[in-house]
mmCIF file of C-alpha atoms in Angstrom:
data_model
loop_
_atom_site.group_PDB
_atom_site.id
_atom_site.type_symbol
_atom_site.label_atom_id
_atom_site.label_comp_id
_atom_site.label_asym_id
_atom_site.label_seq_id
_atom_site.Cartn_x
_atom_site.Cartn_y
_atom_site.Cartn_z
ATOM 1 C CA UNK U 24 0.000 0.000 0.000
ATOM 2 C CA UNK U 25 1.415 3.319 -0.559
ATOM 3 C CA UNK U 26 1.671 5.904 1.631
ATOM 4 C CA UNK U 27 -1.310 7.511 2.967
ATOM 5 C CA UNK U 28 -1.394 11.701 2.022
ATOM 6 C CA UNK U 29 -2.191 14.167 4.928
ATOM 7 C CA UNK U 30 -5.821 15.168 5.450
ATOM 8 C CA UNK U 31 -6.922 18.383 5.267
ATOM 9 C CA UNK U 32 -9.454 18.554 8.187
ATOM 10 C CA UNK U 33 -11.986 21.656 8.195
ATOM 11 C CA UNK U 34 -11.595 21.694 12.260
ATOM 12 C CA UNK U 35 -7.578 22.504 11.460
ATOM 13 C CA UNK U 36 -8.597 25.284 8.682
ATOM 14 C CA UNK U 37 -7.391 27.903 11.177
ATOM 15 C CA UNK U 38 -3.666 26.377 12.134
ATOM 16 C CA UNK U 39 -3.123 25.036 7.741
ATOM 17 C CA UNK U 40 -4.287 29.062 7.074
ATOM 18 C CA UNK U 41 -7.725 28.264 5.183
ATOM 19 C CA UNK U 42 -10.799 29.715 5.315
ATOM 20 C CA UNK U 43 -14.451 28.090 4.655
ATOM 21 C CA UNK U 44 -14.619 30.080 1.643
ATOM 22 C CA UNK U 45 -11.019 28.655 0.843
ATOM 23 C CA UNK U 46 -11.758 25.153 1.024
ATOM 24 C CA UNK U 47 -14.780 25.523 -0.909
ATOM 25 C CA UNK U 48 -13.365 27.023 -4.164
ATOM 26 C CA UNK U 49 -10.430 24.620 -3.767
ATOM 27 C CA UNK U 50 -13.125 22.195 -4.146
ATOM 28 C CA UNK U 51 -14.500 23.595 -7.014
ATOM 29 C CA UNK U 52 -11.677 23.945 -8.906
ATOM 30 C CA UNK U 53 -10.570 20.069 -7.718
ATOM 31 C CA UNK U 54 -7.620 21.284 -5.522
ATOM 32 C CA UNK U 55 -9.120 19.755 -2.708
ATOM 33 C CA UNK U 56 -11.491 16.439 -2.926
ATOM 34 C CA UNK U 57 -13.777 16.285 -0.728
ATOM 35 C CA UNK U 58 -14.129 12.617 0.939
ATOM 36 C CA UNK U 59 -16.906 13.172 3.959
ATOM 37 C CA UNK U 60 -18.157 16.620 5.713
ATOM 38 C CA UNK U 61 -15.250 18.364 7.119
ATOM 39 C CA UNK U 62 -12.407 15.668 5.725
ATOM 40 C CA UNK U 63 -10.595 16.923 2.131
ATOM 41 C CA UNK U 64 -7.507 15.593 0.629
ATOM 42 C CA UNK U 65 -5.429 17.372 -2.107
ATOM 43 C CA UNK U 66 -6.759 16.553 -5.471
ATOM 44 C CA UNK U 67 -4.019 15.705 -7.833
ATOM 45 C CA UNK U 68 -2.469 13.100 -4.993
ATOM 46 C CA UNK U 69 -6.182 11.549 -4.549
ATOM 47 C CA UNK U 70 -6.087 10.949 -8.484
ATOM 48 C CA UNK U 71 -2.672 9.570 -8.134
ATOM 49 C CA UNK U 72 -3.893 6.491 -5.851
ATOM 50 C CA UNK U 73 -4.540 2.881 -6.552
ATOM 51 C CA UNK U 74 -8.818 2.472 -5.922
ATOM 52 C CA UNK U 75 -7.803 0.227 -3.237
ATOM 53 C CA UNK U 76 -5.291 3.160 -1.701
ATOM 54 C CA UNK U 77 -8.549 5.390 -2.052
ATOM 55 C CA UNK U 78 -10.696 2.953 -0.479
ATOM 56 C CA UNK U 79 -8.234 2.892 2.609
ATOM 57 C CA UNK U 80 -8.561 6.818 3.091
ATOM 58 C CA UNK U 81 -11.857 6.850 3.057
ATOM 59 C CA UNK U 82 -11.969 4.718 6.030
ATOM 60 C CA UNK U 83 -9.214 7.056 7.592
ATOM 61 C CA UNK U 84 -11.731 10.426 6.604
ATOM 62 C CA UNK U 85 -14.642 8.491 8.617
ATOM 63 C CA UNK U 86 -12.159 8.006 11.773
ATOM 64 C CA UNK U 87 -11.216 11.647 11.584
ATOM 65 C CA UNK U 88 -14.743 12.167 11.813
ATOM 66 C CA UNK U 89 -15.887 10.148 15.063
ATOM 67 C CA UNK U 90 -15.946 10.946 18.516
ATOM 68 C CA UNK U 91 -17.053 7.837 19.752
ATOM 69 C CA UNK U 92 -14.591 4.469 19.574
ATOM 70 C CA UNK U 93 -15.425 2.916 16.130
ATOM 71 C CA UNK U 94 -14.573 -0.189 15.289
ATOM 72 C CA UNK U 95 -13.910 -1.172 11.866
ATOM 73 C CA UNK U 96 -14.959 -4.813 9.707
ATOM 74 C CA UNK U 97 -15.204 -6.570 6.870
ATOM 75 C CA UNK U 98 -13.718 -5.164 3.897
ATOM 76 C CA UNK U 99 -12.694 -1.260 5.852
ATOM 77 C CA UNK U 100 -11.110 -3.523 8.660
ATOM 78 C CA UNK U 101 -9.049 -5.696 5.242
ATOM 79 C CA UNK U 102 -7.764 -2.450 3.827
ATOM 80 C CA UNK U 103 -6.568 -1.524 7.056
ATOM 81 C CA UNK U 104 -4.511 -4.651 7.826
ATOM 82 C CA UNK U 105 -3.424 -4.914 4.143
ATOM 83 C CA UNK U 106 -6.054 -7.959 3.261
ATOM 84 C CA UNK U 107 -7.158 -7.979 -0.711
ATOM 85 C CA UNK U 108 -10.549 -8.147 -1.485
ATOM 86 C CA UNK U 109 -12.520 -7.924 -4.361
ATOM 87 C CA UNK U 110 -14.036 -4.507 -5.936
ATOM 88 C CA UNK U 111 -13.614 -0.564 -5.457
ATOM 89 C CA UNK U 112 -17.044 0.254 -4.254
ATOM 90 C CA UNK U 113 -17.403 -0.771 -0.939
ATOM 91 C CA UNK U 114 -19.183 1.278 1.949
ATOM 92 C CA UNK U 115 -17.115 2.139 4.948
ATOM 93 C CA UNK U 116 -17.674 -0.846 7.207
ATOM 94 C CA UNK U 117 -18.058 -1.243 10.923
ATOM 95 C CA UNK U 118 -19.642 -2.577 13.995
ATOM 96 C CA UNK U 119 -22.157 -1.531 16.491
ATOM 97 C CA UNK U 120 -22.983 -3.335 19.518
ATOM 98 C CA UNK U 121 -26.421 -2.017 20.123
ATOM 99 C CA UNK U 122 -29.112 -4.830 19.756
ATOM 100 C CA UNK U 123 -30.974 -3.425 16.503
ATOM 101 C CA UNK U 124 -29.566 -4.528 13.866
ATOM 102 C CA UNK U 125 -26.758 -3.578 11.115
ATOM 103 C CA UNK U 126 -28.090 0.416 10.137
ATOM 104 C CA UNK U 127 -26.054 2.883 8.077
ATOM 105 C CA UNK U 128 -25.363 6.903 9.500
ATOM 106 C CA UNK U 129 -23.128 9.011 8.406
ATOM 107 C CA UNK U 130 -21.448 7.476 5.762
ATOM 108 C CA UNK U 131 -20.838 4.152 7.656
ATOM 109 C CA UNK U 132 -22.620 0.941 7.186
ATOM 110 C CA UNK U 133 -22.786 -0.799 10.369
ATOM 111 C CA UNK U 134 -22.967 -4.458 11.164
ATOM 112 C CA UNK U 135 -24.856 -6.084 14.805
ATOM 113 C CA UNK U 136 -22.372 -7.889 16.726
ATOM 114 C CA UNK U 137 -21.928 -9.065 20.380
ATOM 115 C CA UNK U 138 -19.304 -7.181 22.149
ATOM 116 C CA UNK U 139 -18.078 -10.319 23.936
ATOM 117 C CA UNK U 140 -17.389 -12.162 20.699
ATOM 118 C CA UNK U 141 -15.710 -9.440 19.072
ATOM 119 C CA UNK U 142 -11.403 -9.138 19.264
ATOM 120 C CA UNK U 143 -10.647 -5.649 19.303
ATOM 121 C CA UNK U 144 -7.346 -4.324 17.923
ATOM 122 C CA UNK U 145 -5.618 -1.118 17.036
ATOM 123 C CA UNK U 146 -3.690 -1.146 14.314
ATOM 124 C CA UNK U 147 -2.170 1.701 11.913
ATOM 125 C CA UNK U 148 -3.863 4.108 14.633
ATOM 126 C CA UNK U 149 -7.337 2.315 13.551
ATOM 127 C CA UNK U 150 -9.602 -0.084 15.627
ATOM 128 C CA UNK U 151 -10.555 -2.796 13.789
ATOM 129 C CA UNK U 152 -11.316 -6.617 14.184
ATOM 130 C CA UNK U 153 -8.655 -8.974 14.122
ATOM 131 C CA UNK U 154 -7.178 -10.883 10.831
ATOM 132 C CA UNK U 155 -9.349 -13.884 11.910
ATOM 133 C CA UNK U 156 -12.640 -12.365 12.489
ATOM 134 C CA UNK U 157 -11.753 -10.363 9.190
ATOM 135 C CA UNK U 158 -11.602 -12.583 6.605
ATOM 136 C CA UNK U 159 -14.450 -14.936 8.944
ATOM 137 C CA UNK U 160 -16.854 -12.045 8.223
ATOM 138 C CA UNK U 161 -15.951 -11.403 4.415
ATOM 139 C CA UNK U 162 -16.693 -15.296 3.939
ATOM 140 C CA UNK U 163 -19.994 -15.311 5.963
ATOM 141 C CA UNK U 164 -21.227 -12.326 4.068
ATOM 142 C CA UNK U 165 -19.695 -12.274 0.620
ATOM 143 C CA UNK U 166 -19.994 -14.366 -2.378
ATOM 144 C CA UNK U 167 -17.739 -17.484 -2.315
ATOM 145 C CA UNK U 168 -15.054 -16.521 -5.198
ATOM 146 C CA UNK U 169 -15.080 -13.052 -3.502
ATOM 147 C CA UNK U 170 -14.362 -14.825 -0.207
ATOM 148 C CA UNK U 171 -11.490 -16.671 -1.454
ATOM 149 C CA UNK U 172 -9.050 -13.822 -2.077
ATOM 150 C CA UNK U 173 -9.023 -12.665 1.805
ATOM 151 C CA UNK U 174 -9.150 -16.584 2.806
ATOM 152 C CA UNK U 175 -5.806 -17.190 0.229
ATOM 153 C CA UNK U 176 -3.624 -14.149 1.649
ATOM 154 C CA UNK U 177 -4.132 -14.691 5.331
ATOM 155 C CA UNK U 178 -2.819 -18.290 4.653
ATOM 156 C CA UNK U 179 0.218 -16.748 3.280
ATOM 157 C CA UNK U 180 2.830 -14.685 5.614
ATOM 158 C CA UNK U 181 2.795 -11.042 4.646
ATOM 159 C CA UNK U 182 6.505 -10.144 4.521
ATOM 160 C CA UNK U 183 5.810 -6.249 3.937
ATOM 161 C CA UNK U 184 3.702 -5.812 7.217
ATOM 162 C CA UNK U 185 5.664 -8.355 9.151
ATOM 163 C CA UNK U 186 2.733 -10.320 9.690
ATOM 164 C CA UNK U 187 2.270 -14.444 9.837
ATOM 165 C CA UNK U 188 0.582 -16.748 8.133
ATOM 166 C CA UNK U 189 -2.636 -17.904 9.511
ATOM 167 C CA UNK U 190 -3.766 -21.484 9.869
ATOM 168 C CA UNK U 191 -6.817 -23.602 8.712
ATOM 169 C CA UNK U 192 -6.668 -25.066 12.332
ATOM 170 C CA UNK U 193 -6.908 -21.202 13.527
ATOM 171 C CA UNK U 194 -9.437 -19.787 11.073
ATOM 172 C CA UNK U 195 -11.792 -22.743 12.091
ATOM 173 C CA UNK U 196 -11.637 -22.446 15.908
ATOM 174 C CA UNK U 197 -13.594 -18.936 15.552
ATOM 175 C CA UNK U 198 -16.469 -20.032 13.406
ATOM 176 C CA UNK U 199 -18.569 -21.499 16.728
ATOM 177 C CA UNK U 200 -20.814 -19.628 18.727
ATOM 178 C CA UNK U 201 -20.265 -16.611 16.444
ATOM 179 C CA UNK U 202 -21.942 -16.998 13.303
ATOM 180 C CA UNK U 203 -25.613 -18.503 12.316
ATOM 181 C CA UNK U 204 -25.516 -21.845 10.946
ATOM 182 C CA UNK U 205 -26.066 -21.014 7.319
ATOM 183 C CA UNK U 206 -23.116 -18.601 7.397
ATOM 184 C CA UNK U 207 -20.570 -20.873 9.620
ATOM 185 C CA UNK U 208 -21.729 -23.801 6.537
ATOM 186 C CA UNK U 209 -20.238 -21.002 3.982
ATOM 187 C CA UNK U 210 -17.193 -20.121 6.016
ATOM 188 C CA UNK U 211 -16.189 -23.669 6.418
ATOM 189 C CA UNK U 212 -16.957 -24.211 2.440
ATOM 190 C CA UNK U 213 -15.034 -21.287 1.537
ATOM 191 C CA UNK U 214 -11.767 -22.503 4.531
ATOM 192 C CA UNK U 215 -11.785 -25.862 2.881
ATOM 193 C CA UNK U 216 -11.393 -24.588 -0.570
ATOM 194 C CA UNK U 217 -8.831 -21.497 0.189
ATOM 195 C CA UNK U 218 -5.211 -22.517 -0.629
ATOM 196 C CA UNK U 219 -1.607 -20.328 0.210
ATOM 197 C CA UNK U 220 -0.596 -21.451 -3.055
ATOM 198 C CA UNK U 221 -2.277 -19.067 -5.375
ATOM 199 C CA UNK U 222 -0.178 -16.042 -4.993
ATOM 200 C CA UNK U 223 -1.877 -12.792 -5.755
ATOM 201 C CA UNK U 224 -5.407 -11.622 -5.627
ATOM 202 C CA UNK U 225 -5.781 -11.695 -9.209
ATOM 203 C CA UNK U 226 -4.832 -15.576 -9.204
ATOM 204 C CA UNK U 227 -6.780 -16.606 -6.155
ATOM 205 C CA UNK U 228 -10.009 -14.703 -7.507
ATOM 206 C CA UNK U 229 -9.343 -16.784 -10.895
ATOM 207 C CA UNK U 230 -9.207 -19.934 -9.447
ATOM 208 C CA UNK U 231 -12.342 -19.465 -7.088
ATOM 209 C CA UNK U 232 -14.110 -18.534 -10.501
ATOM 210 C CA UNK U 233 -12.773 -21.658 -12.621
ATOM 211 C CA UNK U 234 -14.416 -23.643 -9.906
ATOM 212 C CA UNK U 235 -17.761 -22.225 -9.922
ATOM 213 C CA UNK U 236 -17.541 -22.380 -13.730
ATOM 214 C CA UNK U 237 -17.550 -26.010 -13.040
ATOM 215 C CA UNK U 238 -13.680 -26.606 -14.771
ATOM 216 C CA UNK U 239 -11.786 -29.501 -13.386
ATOM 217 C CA UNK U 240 -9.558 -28.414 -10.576
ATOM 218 C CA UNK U 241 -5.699 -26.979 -11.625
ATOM 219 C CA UNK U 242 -2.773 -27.982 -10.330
ATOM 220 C CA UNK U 243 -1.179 -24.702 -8.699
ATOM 221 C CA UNK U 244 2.369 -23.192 -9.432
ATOM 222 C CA UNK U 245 3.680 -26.235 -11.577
ATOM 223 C CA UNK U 246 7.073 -26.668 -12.958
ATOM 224 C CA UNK U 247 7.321 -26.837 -16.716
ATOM 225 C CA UNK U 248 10.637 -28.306 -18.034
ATOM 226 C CA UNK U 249 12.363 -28.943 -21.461
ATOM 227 C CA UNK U 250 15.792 -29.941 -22.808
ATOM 228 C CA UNK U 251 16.948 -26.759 -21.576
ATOM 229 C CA UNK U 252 16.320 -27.181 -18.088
ATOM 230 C CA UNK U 253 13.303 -25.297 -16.611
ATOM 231 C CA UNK U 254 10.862 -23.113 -18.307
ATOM 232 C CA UNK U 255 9.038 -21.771 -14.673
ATOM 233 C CA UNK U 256 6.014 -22.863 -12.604
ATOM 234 C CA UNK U 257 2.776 -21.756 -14.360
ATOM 235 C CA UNK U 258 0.279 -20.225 -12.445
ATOM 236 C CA UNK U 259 -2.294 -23.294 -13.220
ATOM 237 C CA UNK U 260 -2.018 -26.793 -14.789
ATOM 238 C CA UNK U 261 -4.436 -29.415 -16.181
ATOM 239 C CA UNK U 262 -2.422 -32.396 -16.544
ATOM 240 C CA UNK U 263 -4.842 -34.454 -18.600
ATOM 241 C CA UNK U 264 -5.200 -31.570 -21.051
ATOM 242 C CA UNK U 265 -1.612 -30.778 -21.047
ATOM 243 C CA UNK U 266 -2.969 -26.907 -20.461
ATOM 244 C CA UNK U 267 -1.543 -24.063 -18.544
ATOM 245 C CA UNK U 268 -3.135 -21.320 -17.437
ATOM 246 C CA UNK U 269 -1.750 -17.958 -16.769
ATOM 247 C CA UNK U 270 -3.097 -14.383 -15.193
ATOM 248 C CA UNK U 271 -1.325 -11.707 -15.645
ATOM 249 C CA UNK U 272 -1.605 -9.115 -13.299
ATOM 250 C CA UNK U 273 0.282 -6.019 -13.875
ATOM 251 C CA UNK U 274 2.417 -6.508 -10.704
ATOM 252 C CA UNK U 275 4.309 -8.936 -12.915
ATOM 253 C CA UNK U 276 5.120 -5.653 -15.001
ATOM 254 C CA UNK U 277 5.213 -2.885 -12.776
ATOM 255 C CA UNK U 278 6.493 -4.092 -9.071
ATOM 256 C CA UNK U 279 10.584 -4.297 -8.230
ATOM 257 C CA UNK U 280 10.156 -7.601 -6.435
ATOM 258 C CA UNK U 281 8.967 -9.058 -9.418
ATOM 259 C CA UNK U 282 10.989 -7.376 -12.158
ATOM 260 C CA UNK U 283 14.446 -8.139 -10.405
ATOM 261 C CA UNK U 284 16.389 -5.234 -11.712
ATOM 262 C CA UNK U 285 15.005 -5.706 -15.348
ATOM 263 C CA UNK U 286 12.851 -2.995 -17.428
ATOM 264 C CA UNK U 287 9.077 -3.161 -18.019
ATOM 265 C CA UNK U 288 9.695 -4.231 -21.512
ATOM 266 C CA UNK U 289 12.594 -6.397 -21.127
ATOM 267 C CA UNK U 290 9.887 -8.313 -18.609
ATOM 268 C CA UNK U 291 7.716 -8.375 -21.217
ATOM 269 C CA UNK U 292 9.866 -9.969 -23.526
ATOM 270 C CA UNK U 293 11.237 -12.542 -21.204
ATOM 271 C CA UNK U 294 7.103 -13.454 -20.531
ATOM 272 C CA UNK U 295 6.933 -13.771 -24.430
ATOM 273 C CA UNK U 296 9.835 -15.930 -24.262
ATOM 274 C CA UNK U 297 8.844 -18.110 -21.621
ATOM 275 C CA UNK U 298 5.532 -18.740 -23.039
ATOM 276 C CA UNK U 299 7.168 -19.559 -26.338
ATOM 277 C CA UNK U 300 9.157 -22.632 -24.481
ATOM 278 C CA UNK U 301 6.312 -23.749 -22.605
ATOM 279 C CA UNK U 302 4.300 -24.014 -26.174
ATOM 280 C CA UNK U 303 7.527 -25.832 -27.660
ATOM 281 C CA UNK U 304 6.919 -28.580 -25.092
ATOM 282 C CA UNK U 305 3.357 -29.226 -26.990
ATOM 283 C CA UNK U 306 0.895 -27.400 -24.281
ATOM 284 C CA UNK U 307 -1.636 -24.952 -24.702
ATOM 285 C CA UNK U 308 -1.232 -21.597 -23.390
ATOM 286 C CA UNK U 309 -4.116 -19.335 -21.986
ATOM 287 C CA UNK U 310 -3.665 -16.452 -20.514
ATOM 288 C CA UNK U 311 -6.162 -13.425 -18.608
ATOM 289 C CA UNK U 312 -5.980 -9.967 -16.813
ATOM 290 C CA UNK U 313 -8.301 -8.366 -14.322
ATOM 291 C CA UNK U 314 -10.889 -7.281 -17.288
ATOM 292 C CA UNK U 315 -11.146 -11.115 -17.661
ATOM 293 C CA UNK U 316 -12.552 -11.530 -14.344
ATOM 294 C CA UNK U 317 -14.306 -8.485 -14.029
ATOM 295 C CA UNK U 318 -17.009 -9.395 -16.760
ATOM 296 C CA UNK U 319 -19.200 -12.167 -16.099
ATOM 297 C CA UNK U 320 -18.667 -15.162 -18.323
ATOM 298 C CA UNK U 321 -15.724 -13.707 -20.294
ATOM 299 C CA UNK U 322 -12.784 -16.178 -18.335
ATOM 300 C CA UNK U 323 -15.003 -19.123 -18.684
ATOM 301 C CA UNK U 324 -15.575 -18.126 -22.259
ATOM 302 C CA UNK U 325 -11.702 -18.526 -22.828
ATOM 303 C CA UNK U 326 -10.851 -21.974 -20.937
ATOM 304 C CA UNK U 327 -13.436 -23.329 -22.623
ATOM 305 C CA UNK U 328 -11.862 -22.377 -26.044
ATOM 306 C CA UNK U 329 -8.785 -23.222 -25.192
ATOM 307 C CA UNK U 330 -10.124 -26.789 -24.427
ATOM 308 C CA UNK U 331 -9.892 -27.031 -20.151
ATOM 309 C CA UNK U 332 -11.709 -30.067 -18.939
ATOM 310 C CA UNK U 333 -15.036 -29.495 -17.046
ATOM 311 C CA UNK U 334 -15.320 -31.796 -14.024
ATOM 312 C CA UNK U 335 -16.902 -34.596 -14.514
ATOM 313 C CA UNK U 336 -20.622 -35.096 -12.541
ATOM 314 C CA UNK U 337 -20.825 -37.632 -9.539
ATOM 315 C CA UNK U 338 -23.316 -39.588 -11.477
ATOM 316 C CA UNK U 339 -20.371 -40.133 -14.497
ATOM 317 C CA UNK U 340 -17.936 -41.027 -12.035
#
């Protein structure tokens, strides 16, 4: 995540030298965006920032806005602990312990929950539920390919916040007692199917969605060899097909850890190359990007095309 910019709050106008009048025609003129009543941020920085970097401000302008604790979940409590999830468009998310239900004011959409069941901790100045309860919620309450993406990264250690991998063992010990039955029977779905393996957002999200497409299941990160020693691992692998599958997110492109010291381009090329080898060895290639999985039908569309195996039904087993 990058670096949050400063907030210009309408409380501080007098000590950062603005006026009401000032902050309004800043607005106007898209100096100054404004994210929630009294809470602005400089324009040309806001347009600057990843949708999920946006998202995570907007849950900072709502904290600069209460007076009361507030407790962030779901997907405002996974932007604040670094957790992928699905989509740009969320509401701010968080809890209320008052016996009436979820109910949305001032911006905020808040969900019921019992005080005694919830883990409260502060982190990144924020209170928010715990990693567990986290990505618990987001597979209670989301749909199941949506719910994989959290479920995958938590299972993973997150060397950039310093944070450990979670267990199976641990994610299951907090589904009793604190979700309905229905819900607890999608968590433990969603658990079951989650894997550490798939190693972005982008991938996990893909291979949630090859499932419910009803595609035989992949092998994950396979290694792909020729004369000349090895090709790489491909992202996904049906054996009996002889297919791999590939997503391409533009971190493969764009971020340092994955470019090694090379160019943009020059990782392009060495992609093309790669792919070239892997054909050599007589398998089909398919590859997909975000836009893939953003538009319904559109990745199954393409596997099916490129000839992946749908599972087989219990009944032609």
């Amino acid at each position: 995540m990058a670096e949050l910019p400063r907030l210009v709050l309408a409380r501080e106008h007098i000590q950062q030298g603005l006026t009401p009048k000032m902050l309004a025609r800043r607005c106007a003129t898209g100096a100054l965006i404004r994210l929630r009543h009294g809470v602005y941020v400089d324009g040309a920085v806001w347009g600057s920032l990843q949708p999920w970097d946006q998202y995570r401000l907007r849950v900072q302008a709502a904290a600069e806005t209460f007076t009361a604790p507030t407790v962030f979940a779901r997907h405002s409590a996974a932007s604040v602990w670094g957790i992928p999830t699905v989509g740009h468009h969320h509401p701010v998310q968080a809890l209320t312990f008052q016996n009436g239900g979820g109910r949305s004011r001032a911006g905020v959409r808040r969900h019921y929950a019992e005080a005694a069941s919830v883990k409260v901790f502060r982190h990144d100045g924020l209170l928010v539920t715990g990693r567990v309860r986290t990505v618990l919620d987001l597979a209670a309450f989301t749909p199941f390919a949506e719910a994989i993406v959290p479920l995958d990264h938590v299972l993973r250690p997150d060397a950039a916040r310093k944070l450990p991998p979670l267990s199976k063992e641990q994610l299951r010990a907090e589904i009793e007692g604190n979700y309905p039955a229905a819900a607890a029977r999608r968590i433990t779905v969603a658990i079951d199917f989650a894997d550490p393996l798939s190693a972005s957002a982008g991938e996990s999200y893909s291979r949630a969605l090859i499932h419910v497409a009803g595609f035989e299941t992949p092998t994950l990160q396979h290694e792909i060899r020729d004369a000349g020693g090895l090709i790489g691992y491909s992202d996904y692998h049906w054996d009996s097909a002889r297919i791999a599958g590939e997503f391409d997110g533009v971190e493969k492109y764009l971020k340092p850890e994955y470019l090694k010291g090379r160019t943009p381009s020059q990782a392009v090329v060495d992609e093309k190359y790669r792919e070239d080898r892997i054909r050599a060895t007589g398998r089909t290639v398919v590859r997909w990007v975000w836009a893939d999985l953003m538009m319904p039908g559109r990745l199954e569309r393409k596997l099916t095309a490129s000839g992946v195996p749908r599972r087989r039904t219990r009944s032609a087993r």
